[in-house]
Amino acid sequence: NSIPTSFDLEPELIPNEYDTSGNLTPFKTYNSSYVWSRWSPLGYSDLLGPIGTAWTFKKVSFSYSYKYVGGKRRFTSISNLKSYIKGLNTIQWKHRAGHYNFRTTKNYRDTVKFTVRGHYYYGISVGGTIIGISTPDETWTGSLRLK
C-alpha cells in the first residue's frame, strides 16, 4: 500500500506579452518568474523517529526571460534556480545544486527542464554545514513550457 510522494504535471504558461494597445511586441525581452510546487507527504520515521514526519510542498523557483520570435515564444535565459520546502514540517531542506536546459517541445526553446538536488535535515545549518541528522540526497525534476 503506497502513498504517492509527488504529483508531477507539466505546466504550460501563457505569458502576457502585449503592449498597452493590445499588439504583440516581437523581439522584445520579457522577464518573469515561476514557482514549481508539488505536494509531498514525507516520512523519515526510520531515520528521525516521529520528528521526521512532514506534510509539505516541494518548491523550485526561478526567474526567466523569453522573446517572441516568428510568432512563437522562446526562452532566452533562466536565473536564481533554487529549491525549498513549505508547509507543516519539522525538518528542513538544504538546496545543494540545480541545473536546467532548454528543449524544443512544439516550438524552438519553448520548454525548460530543470533538476535540483538536496537533502532533508533535522538540526541547524551553520555556514552551510549541517549540525544534526541528514537524509540521503534527493533529486527533483520538472519542466515549464511557454505556449
Short mmCIF file of C-alpha atoms in Angstrom, two decimals:
data_model
loop_
_atom_site.label_atom_id
_atom_site.label_comp_id
_atom_site.label_asym_id
_atom_site.label_seq_id
_atom_site.Cartn_x
_atom_site.Cartn_y
_atom_site.Cartn_z
CA ASN A 1 0.00 0.00 0.00
CA SER A 2 1.90 3.01 -1.25
CA ILE A 3 1.09 6.71 -0.91
CA PRO A 4 2.31 8.80 -3.85
CA THR A 5 5.07 11.19 -2.83
CA SER A 6 4.66 13.68 -5.63
CA PHE A 7 2.19 14.72 -8.29
CA ASP A 8 4.03 15.91 -11.37
CA LEU A 9 2.07 17.61 -14.11
CA GLU A 10 3.87 19.54 -16.82
CA PRO A 11 2.58 23.10 -16.61
CA GLU A 12 2.14 25.35 -19.59
CA LEU A 13 2.49 29.07 -19.21
CA ILE A 14 0.80 31.63 -21.41
CA PRO A 15 2.60 34.89 -20.67
CA ASN A 16 1.18 38.34 -21.22
CA GLU A 17 3.31 39.93 -23.90
CA TYR A 18 1.03 42.57 -25.32
CA ASP A 19 1.78 46.25 -25.14
CA THR A 20 -0.85 48.62 -23.77
CA SER A 21 -2.54 48.87 -27.20
CA GLY A 22 -3.02 45.07 -27.35
CA ASN A 23 -0.32 44.49 -30.00
CA LEU A 24 2.38 41.81 -29.77
CA THR A 25 5.88 43.17 -29.37
CA PRO A 26 8.27 40.88 -31.29
CA PHE A 27 11.96 40.56 -30.29
CA LYS A 28 11.43 42.40 -27.02
CA THR A 29 12.77 40.53 -23.97
CA TYR A 30 10.21 39.78 -21.28
CA ASN A 31 11.07 38.81 -17.71
CA SER A 32 9.05 36.83 -15.24
CA SER A 33 9.36 34.21 -12.53
CA TYR A 34 7.89 30.82 -11.82
CA VAL A 35 7.40 28.57 -8.79
CA TRP A 36 7.02 24.83 -9.38
CA SER A 37 5.15 23.26 -6.47
CA ARG A 38 4.36 19.63 -5.66
CA TRP A 39 2.58 18.28 -2.62
CA SER A 40 4.76 15.67 -1.00
CA PRO A 41 3.95 13.85 2.24
CA LEU A 42 7.24 12.79 3.77
CA GLY A 43 8.03 10.21 6.36
CA TYR A 44 11.51 9.57 7.65
CA SER A 45 10.47 7.76 10.80
CA ASP A 46 13.19 5.14 10.23
CA LEU A 47 15.84 7.88 10.35
CA LEU A 48 14.36 10.59 12.53
CA GLY A 49 11.60 8.93 14.54
CA PRO A 50 8.28 10.80 14.88
CA ILE A 51 10.00 14.17 14.33
CA GLY A 52 10.76 13.15 10.74
CA THR A 53 7.19 13.21 9.55
CA ALA A 54 6.13 16.19 7.47
CA TRP A 55 3.29 17.33 5.23
CA THR A 56 4.97 19.67 2.89
CA PHE A 57 5.26 21.14 -0.58
CA LYS A 58 8.42 20.81 -2.61
CA LYS A 59 9.14 24.13 -4.32
CA VAL A 60 11.52 25.16 -7.08
CA SER A 61 11.64 28.80 -8.08
CA PHE A 62 13.46 30.65 -10.84
CA SER A 63 13.41 33.82 -12.90
CA TYR A 64 13.33 33.61 -16.67
CA SER A 65 13.48 35.72 -19.80
CA TYR A 66 11.87 35.00 -23.15
CA LYS A 67 11.28 36.60 -26.54
CA TYR A 68 8.52 36.43 -29.11
CA VAL A 69 10.22 35.36 -32.36
CA GLY A 70 8.50 34.36 -35.60
CA GLY A 71 5.10 34.21 -33.94
CA LYS A 72 6.35 31.89 -31.16
CA ARG A 73 7.63 32.37 -27.63
CA ARG A 74 11.11 31.10 -26.72
CA PHE A 75 13.15 31.07 -23.53
CA THR A 76 16.34 33.14 -23.58
CA SER A 77 17.64 32.67 -20.01
CA ILE A 78 17.00 31.24 -16.54
CA SER A 79 18.43 32.59 -13.28
CA ASN A 80 18.14 32.18 -9.50
CA LEU A 81 17.19 28.48 -9.67
CA LYS A 82 16.64 27.30 -6.10
CA SER A 83 14.68 24.68 -4.18
CA TYR A 84 13.00 24.78 -0.78
CA ILE A 85 10.06 23.34 1.16
CA LYS A 86 6.94 24.94 2.63
CA GLY A 87 4.17 23.58 4.79
CA LEU A 88 3.79 21.84 8.11
CA ASN A 89 7.12 20.18 8.73
CA THR A 90 9.65 19.51 11.45
CA ILE A 91 12.59 19.10 9.09
CA GLN A 92 14.41 21.48 6.75
CA TRP A 93 15.63 21.25 3.16
CA LYS A 94 19.18 22.04 2.04
CA HIS A 95 19.45 23.00 -1.65
CA ARG A 96 22.76 21.65 -2.95
CA ALA A 97 22.70 22.03 -6.75
CA GLY A 98 20.45 22.88 -9.65
CA HIS A 99 20.67 22.94 -13.42
CA TYR A 100 18.42 23.38 -16.42
CA ASN A 101 18.38 23.02 -20.16
CA PHE A 102 16.16 24.34 -22.89
CA ARG A 103 14.15 21.91 -25.01
CA THR A 104 12.02 22.11 -28.09
CA THR A 105 8.57 20.59 -27.46
CA LYS A 106 6.41 22.19 -30.14
CA ASN A 107 8.47 25.28 -30.96
CA TYR A 108 12.17 26.15 -30.66
CA ARG A 109 13.26 26.58 -26.98
CA ASP A 110 9.66 26.64 -25.73
CA THR A 111 10.40 24.35 -22.76
CA VAL A 112 12.83 24.47 -19.89
CA LYS A 113 13.60 21.28 -17.98
CA PHE A 114 15.13 21.72 -14.53
CA THR A 115 16.68 19.44 -11.94
CA VAL A 116 17.59 20.28 -8.36
CA ARG A 117 19.41 18.19 -5.76
CA GLY A 118 19.41 18.50 -1.99
CA HIS A 119 18.55 16.71 1.21
CA TYR A 120 16.33 16.99 4.27
CA TYR A 121 17.83 17.53 7.69
CA TYR A 122 16.81 17.91 11.29
CA GLY A 123 19.06 20.30 13.16
CA ILE A 124 20.69 23.57 12.20
CA SER A 125 22.82 24.83 9.36
CA VAL A 126 25.87 26.86 10.37
CA GLY A 127 27.75 28.43 7.49
CA GLY A 128 26.33 25.80 5.15
CA THR A 129 27.38 22.91 7.39
CA ILE A 130 24.58 20.77 8.81
CA ILE A 131 24.71 20.02 12.52
CA GLY A 132 22.17 17.26 13.07
CA ILE A 133 20.76 14.35 11.10
CA SER A 134 20.56 14.38 7.29
CA THR A 135 18.79 12.18 4.78
CA PRO A 136 20.45 10.95 1.56
CA ASP A 137 20.40 13.39 -1.36
CA GLU A 138 17.20 13.57 -3.35
CA THR A 139 16.61 14.88 -6.89
CA TRP A 140 13.54 16.78 -8.06
CA THR A 141 12.81 17.36 -11.74
CA GLY A 142 10.22 19.42 -13.53
CA SER A 143 9.61 21.47 -16.62
CA LEU A 144 7.80 24.54 -17.87
CA ARG A 145 6.60 25.20 -21.41
CA LEU A 146 5.73 28.57 -22.90
CA LYS A 147 2.61 28.34 -25.03
#
